[in-house]
Amino acid sequence: MCLAAFASYLTALTAKFAVGGFDLLKSFGLIGNGTVAVLILTSLTQSGRKVLIKLLERLKVPAKYHSEVSFAASAVLLVSAITLQSNLHHIGQYYYTQGSQNFADRRFITAEKQLRQAL
């Protein structure tokens, strides 16, 4: 359940980051989202579950706690996605500040891209 909710948040966040081209910040956001989405999809398959169990065994998590640790990791991912979603205005403010500075410096094309991203 947490993984499904997290995947839906990832989809919404990816759409918000994919506006006006890519810079370093957006690239890391999209790569991170894509990587986590792949991990979620693989964990839902039988072979993905086996990989997860092997990972937990390598981390020396007792077998009786595998479900709890998996749930906790899913919950942390979900909370982090919700936190990122609720703090998008800070990222927008960053792009707005950069765009305003570029506009003041008469770099209009760059300013337009950053101001569009701020929206």
mmCIF file with all atom_site columns, C-alpha atoms in Angstrom:
data_model
loop_
_atom_site.group_PDB
_atom_site.id
_atom_site.type_symbol
_atom_site.label_atom_id
_atom_site.label_alt_id
_atom_site.label_comp_id
_atom_site.label_asym_id
_atom_site.label_entity_id
_atom_site.label_seq_id
_atom_site.pdbx_PDB_ins_code
_atom_site.Cartn_x
_atom_site.Cartn_y
_atom_site.Cartn_z
_atom_site.occupancy
_atom_site.B_iso_or_equiv
_atom_site.pdbx_formal_charge
_atom_site.auth_seq_id
_atom_site.auth_comp_id
_atom_site.auth_asym_id
_atom_site.auth_atom_id
_atom_site.pdbx_PDB_model_num
ATOM 1   C CA . MET A 1 1   ? 0.000  0.000   0.000   1.00 0.00 ? 1   MET A CA 1
ATOM 2   C CA . CYS A 1 2   ? 2.749  2.470   0.937   1.00 0.00 ? 2   CYS A CA 1
ATOM 3   C CA . LEU A 1 3   ? 4.681  1.584   -2.213  1.00 0.00 ? 3   LEU A CA 1
ATOM 4   C CA . ALA A 1 4   ? 1.646  2.196   -4.417  1.00 0.00 ? 4   ALA A CA 1
ATOM 5   C CA . ALA A 1 5   ? 1.011  5.576   -2.795  1.00 0.00 ? 5   ALA A CA 1
ATOM 6   C CA . PHE A 1 6   ? 4.696  6.423   -3.125  1.00 0.00 ? 6   PHE A CA 1
ATOM 7   C CA . ALA A 1 7   ? 4.631  5.498   -6.828  1.00 0.00 ? 7   ALA A CA 1
ATOM 8   C CA . SER A 1 8   ? 1.694  7.848   -7.394  1.00 0.00 ? 8   SER A CA 1
ATOM 9   C CA . TYR A 1 9   ? 3.574  10.671  -5.665  1.00 0.00 ? 9   TYR A CA 1
ATOM 10  C CA . LEU A 1 10  ? 6.602  9.941   -7.866  1.00 0.00 ? 10  LEU A CA 1
ATOM 11  C CA . THR A 1 11  ? 4.461  10.251  -10.967 1.00 0.00 ? 11  THR A CA 1
ATOM 12  C CA . ALA A 1 12  ? 3.112  13.619  -9.852  1.00 0.00 ? 12  ALA A CA 1
ATOM 13  C CA . LEU A 1 13  ? 6.558  14.910  -8.890  1.00 0.00 ? 13  LEU A CA 1
ATOM 14  C CA . THR A 1 14  ? 8.161  13.785  -12.136 1.00 0.00 ? 14  THR A CA 1
ATOM 15  C CA . ALA A 1 15  ? 5.602  15.740  -14.150 1.00 0.00 ? 15  ALA A CA 1
ATOM 16  C CA . LYS A 1 16  ? 6.391  18.865  -12.131 1.00 0.00 ? 16  LYS A CA 1
ATOM 17  C CA . PHE A 1 17  ? 10.138 18.516  -12.641 1.00 0.00 ? 17  PHE A CA 1
ATOM 18  C CA . ALA A 1 18  ? 9.910  17.881  -16.392 1.00 0.00 ? 18  ALA A CA 1
ATOM 19  C CA . VAL A 1 19  ? 9.095  21.481  -17.392 1.00 0.00 ? 19  VAL A CA 1
ATOM 20  C CA . GLY A 1 20  ? 11.398 23.649  -19.487 1.00 0.00 ? 20  GLY A CA 1
ATOM 21  C CA . GLY A 1 21  ? 14.401 21.389  -20.007 1.00 0.00 ? 21  GLY A CA 1
ATOM 22  C CA . PHE A 1 22  ? 16.764 19.859  -17.511 1.00 0.00 ? 22  PHE A CA 1
ATOM 23  C CA . ASP A 1 23  ? 19.392 21.263  -15.188 1.00 0.00 ? 23  ASP A CA 1
ATOM 24  C CA . LEU A 1 24  ? 21.396 19.533  -12.466 1.00 0.00 ? 24  LEU A CA 1
ATOM 25  C CA . LEU A 1 25  ? 18.674 19.749  -9.814  1.00 0.00 ? 25  LEU A CA 1
ATOM 26  C CA . LYS A 1 26  ? 15.963 18.377  -12.101 1.00 0.00 ? 26  LYS A CA 1
ATOM 27  C CA . SER A 1 27  ? 18.242 15.649  -13.436 1.00 0.00 ? 27  SER A CA 1
ATOM 28  C CA . PHE A 1 28  ? 18.896 14.316  -9.943  1.00 0.00 ? 28  PHE A CA 1
ATOM 29  C CA . GLY A 1 29  ? 15.191 14.515  -9.148  1.00 0.00 ? 29  GLY A CA 1
ATOM 30  C CA . LEU A 1 30  ? 14.213 12.554  -12.240 1.00 0.00 ? 30  LEU A CA 1
ATOM 31  C CA . ILE A 1 31  ? 17.004 9.988   -11.930 1.00 0.00 ? 31  ILE A CA 1
ATOM 32  C CA . GLY A 1 32  ? 16.108 9.418   -8.287  1.00 0.00 ? 32  GLY A CA 1
ATOM 33  C CA . ASN A 1 33  ? 12.410 9.107   -9.103  1.00 0.00 ? 33  ASN A CA 1
ATOM 34  C CA . GLY A 1 34  ? 13.094 6.700   -11.957 1.00 0.00 ? 34  GLY A CA 1
ATOM 35  C CA . THR A 1 35  ? 15.396 4.541   -9.876  1.00 0.00 ? 35  THR A CA 1
ATOM 36  C CA . VAL A 1 36  ? 12.928 4.282   -7.032  1.00 0.00 ? 36  VAL A CA 1
ATOM 37  C CA . ALA A 1 37  ? 10.072 3.551   -9.441  1.00 0.00 ? 37  ALA A CA 1
ATOM 38  C CA . VAL A 1 38  ? 12.072 0.668   -10.936 1.00 0.00 ? 38  VAL A CA 1
ATOM 39  C CA . LEU A 1 39  ? 12.818 -0.647  -7.444  1.00 0.00 ? 39  LEU A CA 1
ATOM 40  C CA . ILE A 1 40  ? 9.127  -0.478  -6.554  1.00 0.00 ? 40  ILE A CA 1
ATOM 41  C CA . LEU A 1 41  ? 8.048  -2.295  -9.692  1.00 0.00 ? 41  LEU A CA 1
ATOM 42  C CA . THR A 1 42  ? 10.649 -5.023  -9.201  1.00 0.00 ? 42  THR A CA 1
ATOM 43  C CA . SER A 1 43  ? 9.716  -5.481  -5.566  1.00 0.00 ? 43  SER A CA 1
ATOM 44  C CA . LEU A 1 44  ? 6.163  -6.273  -6.654  1.00 0.00 ? 44  LEU A CA 1
ATOM 45  C CA . THR A 1 45  ? 7.269  -9.290  -8.723  1.00 0.00 ? 45  THR A CA 1
ATOM 46  C CA . GLN A 1 46  ? 8.258  -12.681 -7.354  1.00 0.00 ? 46  GLN A CA 1
ATOM 47  C CA . SER A 1 47  ? 11.883 -12.270 -8.450  1.00 0.00 ? 47  SER A CA 1
ATOM 48  C CA . GLY A 1 48  ? 11.891 -8.761  -6.960  1.00 0.00 ? 48  GLY A CA 1
ATOM 49  C CA . ARG A 1 49  ? 10.772 -10.165 -3.622  1.00 0.00 ? 49  ARG A CA 1
ATOM 50  C CA . LYS A 1 50  ? 13.641 -12.664 -3.742  1.00 0.00 ? 50  LYS A CA 1
ATOM 51  C CA . VAL A 1 51  ? 16.092 -9.810  -4.339  1.00 0.00 ? 51  VAL A CA 1
ATOM 52  C CA . LEU A 1 52  ? 14.580 -7.906  -1.418  1.00 0.00 ? 52  LEU A CA 1
ATOM 53  C CA . ILE A 1 53  ? 14.894 -10.940 0.838   1.00 0.00 ? 53  ILE A CA 1
ATOM 54  C CA . LYS A 1 54  ? 18.546 -11.391 -0.179  1.00 0.00 ? 54  LYS A CA 1
ATOM 55  C CA . LEU A 1 55  ? 19.198 -7.723  0.565   1.00 0.00 ? 55  LEU A CA 1
ATOM 56  C CA . LEU A 1 56  ? 17.616 -8.026  3.997   1.00 0.00 ? 56  LEU A CA 1
ATOM 57  C CA . GLU A 1 57  ? 19.662 -11.141 4.682   1.00 0.00 ? 57  GLU A CA 1
ATOM 58  C CA . ARG A 1 58  ? 22.862 -9.307  3.695   1.00 0.00 ? 58  ARG A CA 1
ATOM 59  C CA . LEU A 1 59  ? 21.906 -6.563  6.113   1.00 0.00 ? 59  LEU A CA 1
ATOM 60  C CA . LYS A 1 60  ? 21.566 -9.305  8.741   1.00 0.00 ? 60  LYS A CA 1
ATOM 61  C CA . VAL A 1 61  ? 17.900 -8.585  9.394   1.00 0.00 ? 61  VAL A CA 1
ATOM 62  C CA . PRO A 1 62  ? 16.316 -11.631 11.069  1.00 0.00 ? 62  PRO A CA 1
ATOM 63  C CA . ALA A 1 63  ? 13.777 -13.382 8.840   1.00 0.00 ? 63  ALA A CA 1
ATOM 64  C CA . LYS A 1 64  ? 10.978 -12.801 11.325  1.00 0.00 ? 64  LYS A CA 1
ATOM 65  C CA . TYR A 1 65  ? 11.414 -9.015  10.865  1.00 0.00 ? 65  TYR A CA 1
ATOM 66  C CA . HIS A 1 66  ? 11.567 -8.901  7.054   1.00 0.00 ? 66  HIS A CA 1
ATOM 67  C CA . SER A 1 67  ? 7.952  -7.742  6.713   1.00 0.00 ? 67  SER A CA 1
ATOM 68  C CA . GLU A 1 68  ? 8.335  -5.062  9.350   1.00 0.00 ? 68  GLU A CA 1
ATOM 69  C CA . VAL A 1 69  ? 11.557 -3.709  7.837   1.00 0.00 ? 69  VAL A CA 1
ATOM 70  C CA . SER A 1 70  ? 10.031 -3.715  4.349   1.00 0.00 ? 70  SER A CA 1
ATOM 71  C CA . PHE A 1 71  ? 7.009  -1.831  5.651   1.00 0.00 ? 71  PHE A CA 1
ATOM 72  C CA . ALA A 1 72  ? 9.189  0.673   7.518   1.00 0.00 ? 72  ALA A CA 1
ATOM 73  C CA . ALA A 1 73  ? 11.275 1.324   4.393   1.00 0.00 ? 73  ALA A CA 1
ATOM 74  C CA . SER A 1 74  ? 8.090  1.798   2.345   1.00 0.00 ? 74  SER A CA 1
ATOM 75  C CA . ALA A 1 75  ? 6.670  4.156   4.959   1.00 0.00 ? 75  ALA A CA 1
ATOM 76  C CA . VAL A 1 76  ? 9.893  6.212   5.003   1.00 0.00 ? 76  VAL A CA 1
ATOM 77  C CA . LEU A 1 77  ? 9.781  6.486   1.204   1.00 0.00 ? 77  LEU A CA 1
ATOM 78  C CA . LEU A 1 78  ? 6.145  7.580   1.314   1.00 0.00 ? 78  LEU A CA 1
ATOM 79  C CA . VAL A 1 79  ? 6.787  10.184  4.019   1.00 0.00 ? 79  VAL A CA 1
ATOM 80  C CA . SER A 1 80  ? 9.799  11.520  2.097   1.00 0.00 ? 80  SER A CA 1
ATOM 81  C CA . ALA A 1 81  ? 7.698  11.854  -1.080  1.00 0.00 ? 81  ALA A CA 1
ATOM 82  C CA . ILE A 1 82  ? 4.947  13.674  0.842   1.00 0.00 ? 82  ILE A CA 1
ATOM 83  C CA . THR A 1 83  ? 7.563  15.956  2.403   1.00 0.00 ? 83  THR A CA 1
ATOM 84  C CA . LEU A 1 84  ? 9.084  16.738  -0.982  1.00 0.00 ? 84  LEU A CA 1
ATOM 85  C CA . GLN A 1 85  ? 5.630  17.417  -2.432  1.00 0.00 ? 85  GLN A CA 1
ATOM 86  C CA . SER A 1 86  ? 4.772  19.788  0.407   1.00 0.00 ? 86  SER A CA 1
ATOM 87  C CA . ASN A 1 87  ? 8.080  21.651  -0.003  1.00 0.00 ? 87  ASN A CA 1
ATOM 88  C CA . LEU A 1 88  ? 7.870  22.176  -3.758  1.00 0.00 ? 88  LEU A CA 1
ATOM 89  C CA . HIS A 1 89  ? 7.221  25.867  -3.134  1.00 0.00 ? 89  HIS A CA 1
ATOM 90  C CA . HIS A 1 90  ? 10.828 26.180  -1.899  1.00 0.00 ? 90  HIS A CA 1
ATOM 91  C CA . ILE A 1 91  ? 12.094 24.719  -5.162  1.00 0.00 ? 91  ILE A CA 1
ATOM 92  C CA . GLY A 1 92  ? 9.760  27.068  -7.040  1.00 0.00 ? 92  GLY A CA 1
ATOM 93  C CA . GLN A 1 93  ? 11.118 29.992  -5.030  1.00 0.00 ? 93  GLN A CA 1
ATOM 94  C CA . TYR A 1 94  ? 14.680 28.971  -5.991  1.00 0.00 ? 94  TYR A CA 1
ATOM 95  C CA . TYR A 1 95  ? 13.784 29.002  -9.705  1.00 0.00 ? 95  TYR A CA 1
ATOM 96  C CA . TYR A 1 96  ? 11.891 32.274  -9.310  1.00 0.00 ? 96  TYR A CA 1
ATOM 97  C CA . THR A 1 97  ? 14.879 33.941  -7.642  1.00 0.00 ? 97  THR A CA 1
ATOM 98  C CA . GLN A 1 98  ? 17.242 32.641  -10.330 1.00 0.00 ? 98  GLN A CA 1
ATOM 99  C CA . GLY A 1 99  ? 14.857 33.725  -13.097 1.00 0.00 ? 99  GLY A CA 1
ATOM 100 C CA . SER A 1 100 ? 14.407 37.191  -11.613 1.00 0.00 ? 100 SER A CA 1
ATOM 101 C CA . GLN A 1 101 ? 18.171 37.609  -11.339 1.00 0.00 ? 101 GLN A CA 1
ATOM 102 C CA . ASN A 1 102 ? 18.655 36.517  -14.940 1.00 0.00 ? 102 ASN A CA 1
ATOM 103 C CA . PHE A 1 103 ? 15.891 38.895  -16.033 1.00 0.00 ? 103 PHE A CA 1
ATOM 104 C CA . ALA A 1 104 ? 17.612 41.761  -14.188 1.00 0.00 ? 104 ALA A CA 1
ATOM 105 C CA . ASP A 1 105 ? 20.885 40.767  -15.883 1.00 0.00 ? 105 ASP A CA 1
ATOM 106 C CA . ARG A 1 106 ? 19.042 40.864  -19.252 1.00 0.00 ? 106 ARG A CA 1
ATOM 107 C CA . ARG A 1 107 ? 19.466 37.115  -19.918 1.00 0.00 ? 107 ARG A CA 1
ATOM 108 C CA . PHE A 1 108 ? 15.893 36.776  -21.057 1.00 0.00 ? 108 PHE A CA 1
ATOM 109 C CA . ILE A 1 109 ? 15.912 33.260  -22.510 1.00 0.00 ? 109 ILE A CA 1
ATOM 110 C CA . THR A 1 110 ? 17.406 31.750  -19.356 1.00 0.00 ? 110 THR A CA 1
ATOM 111 C CA . ALA A 1 111 ? 15.105 33.896  -17.223 1.00 0.00 ? 111 ALA A CA 1
ATOM 112 C CA . GLU A 1 112 ? 12.045 32.683  -19.120 1.00 0.00 ? 112 GLU A CA 1
ATOM 113 C CA . LYS A 1 113 ? 13.016 29.014  -18.656 1.00 0.00 ? 113 LYS A CA 1
ATOM 114 C CA . GLN A 1 114 ? 13.581 29.447  -14.931 1.00 0.00 ? 114 GLN A CA 1
ATOM 115 C CA . LEU A 1 115 ? 10.422 31.462  -14.394 1.00 0.00 ? 115 LEU A CA 1
ATOM 116 C CA . ARG A 1 116 ? 8.397  28.818  -16.238 1.00 0.00 ? 116 ARG A CA 1
ATOM 117 C CA . GLN A 1 117 ? 9.947  26.168  -14.012 1.00 0.00 ? 117 GLN A CA 1
ATOM 118 C CA . ALA A 1 118 ? 9.032  28.218  -10.941 1.00 0.00 ? 118 ALA A CA 1
ATOM 119 C CA . LEU A 1 119 ? 5.374  27.856  -11.882 1.00 0.00 ? 119 LEU A CA 1
#
